[in-house]
Every structure is written in structure tokens, then in C-alpha cells.
Coordinates of C-alpha atoms and ligand atoms in Angstrom, one line a residue:
X1 CA 0.0 1.1 22.9
X2 CA -3.3 2.7 21.9
X3 CA -6.6 0.9 21.9
X4 CA -6.3 0.7 18.1
X5 CA -2.9 -1.1 18.4
X6 CA -4.4 -3.6 20.8
X7 CA -7.3 -4.3 18.5
X8 CA -5.0 -4.8 15.5
X9 CA -2.8 -7.2 17.5
X10 CA -5.8 -9.2 18.5
X11 CA -7.1 -9.1 14.9
X12 CA -3.9 -10.7 13.6
X13 CA -4.4 -13.6 16.0
X14 CA -8.1 -14.0 15.0
X15 CA -7.2 -14.1 11.3
X16 CA -4.5 -16.7 11.8
X17 CA -7.0 -18.9 13.7
X18 CA -9.7 -18.4 11.1
X19 CA -7.3 -19.3 8.3
X20 CA -6.4 -22.6 9.9
X21 CA -10.2 -23.4 10.1
X22 CA -11.6 -22.3 6.8
X23 CA -9.5 -21.6 3.6
X24 CA -10.2 -18.8 1.1
X25 CA -11.3 -21.4 -1.4
X26 CA -13.9 -22.7 1.1
X27 CA -15.1 -19.2 1.8
X28 CA -15.7 -18.7 -2.0
X29 CA -18.1 -21.6 -2.2
X30 CA -21.3 -19.7 -1.1
X31 CA -24.3 -18.2 -2.8
X32 CA -23.2 -14.8 -1.8
X33 CA -20.5 -14.6 -4.4
X34 CA -23.2 -14.6 -7.1
X35 CA -25.9 -12.4 -5.5
X36 CA -26.8 -8.9 -6.6
X37 CA -25.0 -6.3 -4.5
X38 CA -26.3 -2.9 -3.3
X39 CA -24.5 0.4 -3.8
X40 CA -24.0 2.6 -0.7
X41 CA -22.5 5.3 -2.9
X42 CA -25.9 5.5 -4.6
X43 CA -28.2 4.9 -1.7
X44 CA -26.8 7.7 0.6
X45 CA -27.7 10.2 -2.1
X46 CA -31.3 9.1 -2.6
X47 CA -32.5 8.3 0.9
X48 CA -32.1 9.7 4.4
X49 CA -28.3 9.5 4.1
X50 CA -28.3 7.7 7.5
X51 CA -26.1 4.6 7.7
X52 CA -27.6 3.0 10.8
X53 CA -25.3 0.8 12.9
X54 CA -25.9 -2.3 14.9
X55 CA -23.3 -2.2 17.7
X56 CA -23.6 -4.0 21.1
X57 CA -20.6 -2.4 22.8
X58 CA -17.5 -0.4 22.2
X59 CA -14.2 0.2 24.0
X60 CA -15.2 3.8 24.8
X61 CA -18.7 3.1 26.1
X62 CA -18.7 -0.6 27.2
X63 CA -22.0 -2.5 26.8
X64 CA -24.4 -0.3 24.8
X65 CA -27.2 -2.8 24.1
X66 CA -26.9 -6.6 24.0
X67 CA -30.6 -7.2 24.5
X68 CA -31.8 -6.8 20.9
X69 CA -31.4 -9.0 17.7
X70 CA -29.7 -7.8 14.6
X71 CA -32.7 -8.8 12.5
X72 CA -35.4 -6.8 14.4
X73 CA -33.2 -3.7 14.5
X74 CA -31.8 -3.7 11.0
X75 CA -35.2 -4.6 9.5
X76 CA -36.7 -1.5 11.2
X77 CA -33.7 0.6 10.2
X78 CA -34.4 -0.2 6.5
X79 CA -38.2 0.1 7.0
X80 CA -37.9 3.6 8.4
X81 CA -35.6 4.9 5.6
X82 CA -32.0 4.1 6.4
X83 CA -29.7 4.4 3.3
X84 CA -27.5 1.6 4.6
X85 CA -26.7 -0.7 7.6
X86 CA -23.4 -0.9 9.4
X87 CA -22.8 -4.1 11.4
X88 CA -19.8 -4.5 13.7
X89 CA -18.4 -8.0 13.3
X90 CA -15.5 -7.5 15.7
X91 CA -16.2 -9.8 18.7
X92 CA -13.7 -9.0 21.5
X93 CA -14.0 -5.2 21.6
X94 CA -17.5 -4.6 20.0
X95 CA -19.4 -7.7 20.8
X96 CA -20.0 -8.4 17.1
X97 CA -20.3 -11.7 15.3
X98 CA -20.0 -12.8 11.6
X99 CA -23.4 -14.3 11.9
X100 CA -24.9 -10.9 12.6
X101 CA -24.6 -10.1 8.9
X102 CA -25.4 -13.6 7.7
X103 CA -28.6 -13.7 9.9
X104 CA -30.0 -10.5 8.3
X105 CA -28.7 -10.7 4.7
X106 CA -31.6 -12.4 3.1
X107 CA -34.1 -10.0 4.8
X108 CA -32.3 -6.7 4.0
X109 CA -32.4 -5.0 0.6
X110 CA -30.2 -2.0 1.3
X111 CA -26.3 -2.0 1.4
X112 CA -24.7 -3.7 4.4
X113 CA -21.3 -2.4 5.6
X114 CA -19.1 -4.9 7.4
X115 CA -17.6 -2.8 10.1
X116 CA -14.4 -4.4 11.1
X117 CA -10.6 -3.7 11.2
X118 CA -9.6 -4.9 7.7
X119 CA -5.9 -5.7 7.5
X120 CA -5.6 -9.0 5.6
X121 CA -7.0 -10.2 2.2
X122 CA -8.6 -13.1 4.1
X123 CA -11.1 -10.8 5.7
X124 CA -12.4 -9.6 2.3
X125 CA -13.4 -13.2 1.4
X126 CA -15.1 -13.5 4.8
X127 CA -16.9 -10.2 4.2
X128 CA -18.2 -11.5 0.8
X129 CA -19.1 -14.9 2.2
X130 CA -21.3 -13.3 4.9
X131 CA -23.1 -11.1 2.3
X132 CA -21.5 -7.7 2.9
X133 CA -21.8 -5.0 0.1
X134 CA -19.3 -2.6 1.6
X135 CA -16.1 -2.8 3.6
X136 CA -14.4 -0.2 5.8
X137 CA -10.7 0.6 5.3
X138 CA -9.3 2.6 8.3
X139 CA -6.5 4.8 7.1
X140 CA -4.8 4.9 10.6
X141 CA -4.1 1.1 10.4
X142 CA -3.1 0.8 6.7
X143 CA -0.5 2.3 4.4
X144 CA -1.7 4.1 1.2
X145 CA -0.4 1.2 -0.8
X146 CA -2.5 -1.3 1.2
X147 CA -5.6 0.9 0.8
X148 CA -4.9 0.9 -3.0
X149 CA -4.5 -2.9 -3.0
X150 CA -7.5 -3.7 -0.8
X151 CA -9.7 -1.3 -2.9
X152 CA -8.9 -3.3 -6.0
X153 CA -9.5 -6.6 -4.1
X154 CA -12.9 -5.3 -2.8
X155 CA -13.9 -4.2 -6.3
X156 CA -12.9 -7.6 -7.7
X157 CA -15.3 -9.1 -5.1
X158 CA -18.0 -6.6 -6.1
X159 CA -17.9 -4.7 -2.8
X160 CA -17.6 -1.0 -2.3
X161 CA -15.0 0.7 -0.1
X162 CA -15.6 3.3 2.6
X163 CA -12.2 4.8 3.5
X164 CA -12.2 6.2 7.0
X165 CA -9.9 9.1 7.8
X166 CA -9.5 11.3 10.8
X167 CA -6.5 13.6 10.0
X168 CA -5.3 15.8 7.1
X169 CA -2.3 13.5 6.9
X170 CA -4.5 10.6 6.1
X171 CA -5.9 12.3 3.0
X172 CA -2.9 10.9 1.2
X173 CA -4.5 7.4 1.6
X174 CA -7.3 8.5 -0.8
X175 CA -7.2 7.1 -4.4
X176 CA -9.8 7.8 -7.1
X177 CA -11.2 4.2 -7.0
X178 CA -12.4 4.8 -3.4
X179 CA -16.3 4.8 -3.4
X180 CA -16.9 6.8 -0.2
X181 CA -14.8 8.7 2.3
X182 CA -15.8 8.6 6.0
X183 CA -14.5 11.2 8.4
X184 CA -14.6 9.9 11.9
X185 CA -15.6 12.6 14.3
X186 CA -14.2 10.4 17.1
X187 CA -10.5 10.1 17.5
X188 CA -10.0 6.3 17.7
X189 CA -7.0 6.8 20.0
X190 CA -8.5 9.0 22.7
X191 CA -12.2 8.8 21.8
X192 CA -12.5 12.6 21.7
X193 CA -15.4 13.8 19.4
X194 CA -15.1 17.0 17.4
X195 CA -17.6 17.8 14.6
X196 CA -15.9 21.0 13.5
X197 CA -12.7 19.1 12.9
X198 CA -14.5 16.8 10.5
X199 CA -16.1 19.7 8.6
X200 CA -12.6 21.3 8.1
X201 CA -11.3 17.9 6.9
X202 CA -14.3 17.4 4.6
X203 CA -13.5 20.7 2.8
X204 CA -10.1 19.2 1.8
X205 CA -11.6 16.2 0.0
X206 CA -11.4 16.1 -3.8
X207 CA -14.5 17.5 -5.5
X208 CA -17.4 15.1 -6.0
X209 CA -16.2 12.5 -3.4
X210 CA -19.2 11.0 -1.6
X211 CA -18.6 11.9 2.1
X212 CA -19.8 10.3 5.3
X213 CA -19.7 11.9 8.7
X214 CA -19.1 9.1 11.2
X215 CA -19.6 8.9 15.0
X216 CA -20.6 11.2 17.8
X217 CA -23.9 12.3 16.2
X218 CA -26.0 12.5 19.3
X219 CA -28.6 15.2 18.5
X220 CA -30.7 16.3 15.6
X221 CA -28.7 19.6 15.6
X222 CA -25.5 17.6 15.0
X223 CA -27.1 15.9 12.1
X224 CA -28.5 19.1 10.6
X225 CA -25.1 20.9 11.1
X226 CA -23.2 18.2 9.3
X227 CA -25.9 18.0 6.5
X228 CA -25.8 21.7 6.0
X229 CA -22.0 21.5 5.8
X230 CA -22.5 19.1 2.8
X231 CA -22.0 15.6 4.1
X232 CA -23.8 13.0 2.0
X233 CA -24.0 10.2 4.6
X234 CA -24.2 10.0 8.4
X235 CA -22.9 6.9 10.3
X236 CA -24.8 6.7 13.5
X237 CA -24.8 3.8 16.1
X238 CA -24.9 4.7 19.7
X239 CA -27.7 7.2 19.4
X240 CA -30.0 4.4 18.3
X241 CA -28.5 1.4 20.1
X242 CA -28.4 2.9 23.5
X243 CA -32.2 3.1 23.4
X244 CA -33.9 -0.1 24.7
X245 CA -35.8 0.1 21.4
X246 CA -33.3 1.1 18.7
X247 CA -36.0 0.7 16.0
X248 CA -38.2 3.2 17.7
X249 CA -35.3 5.6 18.3
X250 CA -34.5 5.4 14.6
X251 CA -38.2 5.9 13.6
X252 CA -38.5 9.0 15.7
X253 CA -35.2 10.5 14.6
X254 CA -35.8 9.8 10.9
X255 CA -39.3 11.3 11.0
X256 CA -37.7 14.7 12.0
X257 CA -35.2 15.0 9.2
Ligands
LIG1 O1 -21.8 5.0 18.0 P1 -21.4 6.3 17.2 O2 -20.7 7.3 18.0 O3 -22.7 6.8 16.5 O4 -20.4 5.8 16.0 C1 -20.8 5.0 15.0 C2 -19.6 4.6 14.2 O5 -19.2 5.7 13.5 C3 -18.5 4.0 15.0 O6 -19.0 2.8 15.6 C4 -17.2 3.7 14.2 C5 -16.8 4.6 13.2 N1 -15.6 4.0 12.7 C6 -15.3 2.9 13.4 C7 -14.3 2.0 13.2 C8 -14.2 0.8 14.0 C9 -15.2 0.6 15.0 C10 -16.3 1.5 15.1 C11 -16.3 2.6 14.3

């Protein structure tokens, strides 16, 4: 049983409990279903390209930073040029919370990615309800048909899709409606990070697909290497969050690119 299997098992229990609390119809009754949404596909191309993440902890690193508020950090991320914000909403393994997106939504005017393990249509209505603009589909926990189906549902709810892959095999999960493809430099099964692997995989993507390098970007050299290899976006969390002042870490990093 890999950590991903454990997370998915727990996720199924969480969704069942949430469904018995709030129905999809109840989730639909909020102002967020009408609001203007922001495009990550567009914003990665005309800003820094950095999708800056708010993440308190992770299975591979334990507690990273649980002393700062989502609002102070994400507001600074936007202020210093982030193209988008990624917020972990998984509670048990990443210390996230649905309110983390809700609490910043009205102050943030760049795309917000709901970073979670999306396996059930219910979660898409939750994502819309909390004000997310983009959702993540992780190829290793979905079939290509599910990716197709969830992409259509996300688009119906006016949200973009970031498809995350890690192997050549998972390229078959791609379909032309996908808005962005993320390549996770970290293997979610053993947490090993390999930037070269991602560059090779990126070269196999269909022409014109907006690509995002995810995880394990710990130095300016890593960023510059991936940028030079043609990635459009860069998903970075720990590099900023492990600093006692993530906003300052982001400001310093973004001033050098
Ligand atoms: O903290 P890092 O190494 O900069 O990684 C950020 C982000 O890529 C990572 O949190 C992530 C990428 N894909 C995920 C899927 C689920 C949970 C987390 C992730």
C-alpha cells in the first residue's frame, strides 16, 4: 500500500461523510457559482510563471509551517508577481482546510488551484463552492476515462484542469480539453525528485500544451534550468513555506527571475 493508496482510501471516507452533511444542491447555492473566474492557462504565460503554494505539511516532510495564515501568505504571493496560487485542502496528510481557499478568495485576483485528490464529482462542487478557479487531476489515481469525464465537469463549472502526470505511461491520460499539464518532479510513491526525468517527459507532450513543472524546485538554478527547457509554469511550495516568512522568501526569489 503506497502513501497515495492510503490517501485515496481516506479520501473516499471523507467524501462519504461530507455528502451526508451537505448535498451537491446545497453546495450550488453560493455566490461563487456566478463570480468571474481567473485563467491559470493565461496567467502562467504573462507573469512570473510561478504557481506559489500554501502547504502546512506533507507526508514526505512532516510539518513545514503551521504558523502563518493563508491570507498573509497568498496576498504577498500575488503582490510579488505569482501567476497563480495553489492551496492544499487535504486535511489529514497536508494540514489543509476548505476554509483556506474561502478565507482568501475575496482578496485574491489571480487563479487559485484547489490542490486535493479529486476522485469524485462531489469534490468539484466543493471546489466551486469554495471559490477555486482550477482543479488538479492526478493521473496516477484516475483512469483516462475519469480524466475525460472530470475535465468536462470542471469546464461545466467554469474551472480549468491541471492534469498531473509523472510517467510516460500516464501521457495516455491526456485529452485535448485539458488546460495545463503538470509534470511532478517528485514521485508520489517514494518521494524521489528528478528534474531531468520531467524534462524528458515534457518533450513528449503534444505541441502547444501549457506545461507546469511541479515540486522539488529548491534553488534558482532549478527554476532557470526548467524555464530554459521550456516549462511555462512552476509549482513551488516548500521552498517558500519552509521559511518562517514565506512572503519574504517569495519576494526575494521572484526578484531574481
Ligand atoms: O513543496 P514542493 O516540493 O515545492 O511541491 C509543491 C507541489 O508541487 C506539491 O505539493 C504537489 C504536487 N502535486 C501534488 C499532489 C498532491 C499533493 C501535493 C502535490
